[in-house]
Amino acid sequence: MKDCLIIGGGPAGLTAALYLARFLREVVVFDARAGRALKIPTTHNLAPFPDGISGEDLLGRMQSHAETYGAEIVNDEVLEVSKTDGAFRVTTANVTTTARTVILASGVINHGPPLSKQDHDLGLSRGLIRYCPICDAYEVRGKRIGVLGHGEHGLAEARFIRSYSDDVTLIPPEGYVPHATDDIGVLASPMRRLSLTDTQVLVEVETGQQHLFDTLYVALGTSPRSDLPVSIGAKCNASGCVVVDAKQETSVAGLYAIGDIVEGLDQIAFAMGQGAVAATAIHNALRQ
């Protein structure tokens, strides 16, 4: 029986794996390679990488670091988690493993714009499609910025970005067109079609008018990957995020949650901190 099984190989999960391995604990990370961090073209706000680092490079380094100290990484998707007689059973398509504790680090899924996967990924790599102004609004300061979103969420993101550029426009994806506020422009009609050139984003609205932007922030929200925690009885909040205590433990004893699946700041540094907290709490609990 392992000491801990970690579901998710992003920054949160790999940090927890590193700590647990250095605590001399037997730990396995199940990584389906479907996390958001893997798709980051370049992040510039993660110390100590002033020249930036891609998500793929970062996770590769973190995985090698954890493996150096004995953590095992398995590229497989977890299908089921159960708990019987104080032990957890984690099942994938290929293996069933038991452990004394489990860490959920499976993250969230972005609600994307109406683009093919090929166009979306190409736009992401070119900086035409973006999701996190906290991460990278600095890189588009002074540009023509579109924000695809509705309601308070879309308006809040536009307000945040407004401090980086005088040219920010809220694009309603459908239905109600919000009222302009805080020097933020608003397209008078919902978006009908979205396309990309090599350097620009083209938005066509229902009236037929076309608008060009240098980059588009997608503010359509996310969905936590909470099926597994719900199936085992962990409490989630109204938005689907797993509820945890100060040590990252869920309502199920021995089950912890870290990273974007928990309510908080969706940032790499924040997720890594949660990984350290959970791993240390688990190590101390297992010694008792």
Coordinates of C-alpha atoms in Angstrom, one line a residue, residues 20-21 23 35 40 58 105 118 152 157 171 190 195 223 238-239 262:
L20 CA 6.3 13.6 0.0
A21 CA 9.2 11.9 -1.8
F23 CA 9.6 13.0 3.4
G35 CA -4.2 20.0 -17.4
I40 CA 0.8 27.6 -21.4
L58 CA 8.1 23.7 -16.5
A105 CA -5.1 17.9 -8.1
Q118 CA -6.5 23.3 -34.2
E152 CA -20.4 40.3 -13.9
E157 CA -12.3 40.7 -16.3
I171 CA -17.8 41.1 -26.5
P190 CA -23.6 39.5 -29.7
S195 CA -11.8 33.7 -36.7
S223 CA -15.8 23.8 -14.7
A238 CA -21.9 26.1 -5.4
S239 CA -19.3 26.5 -8.2
V262 CA -10.1 24.4 -4.8

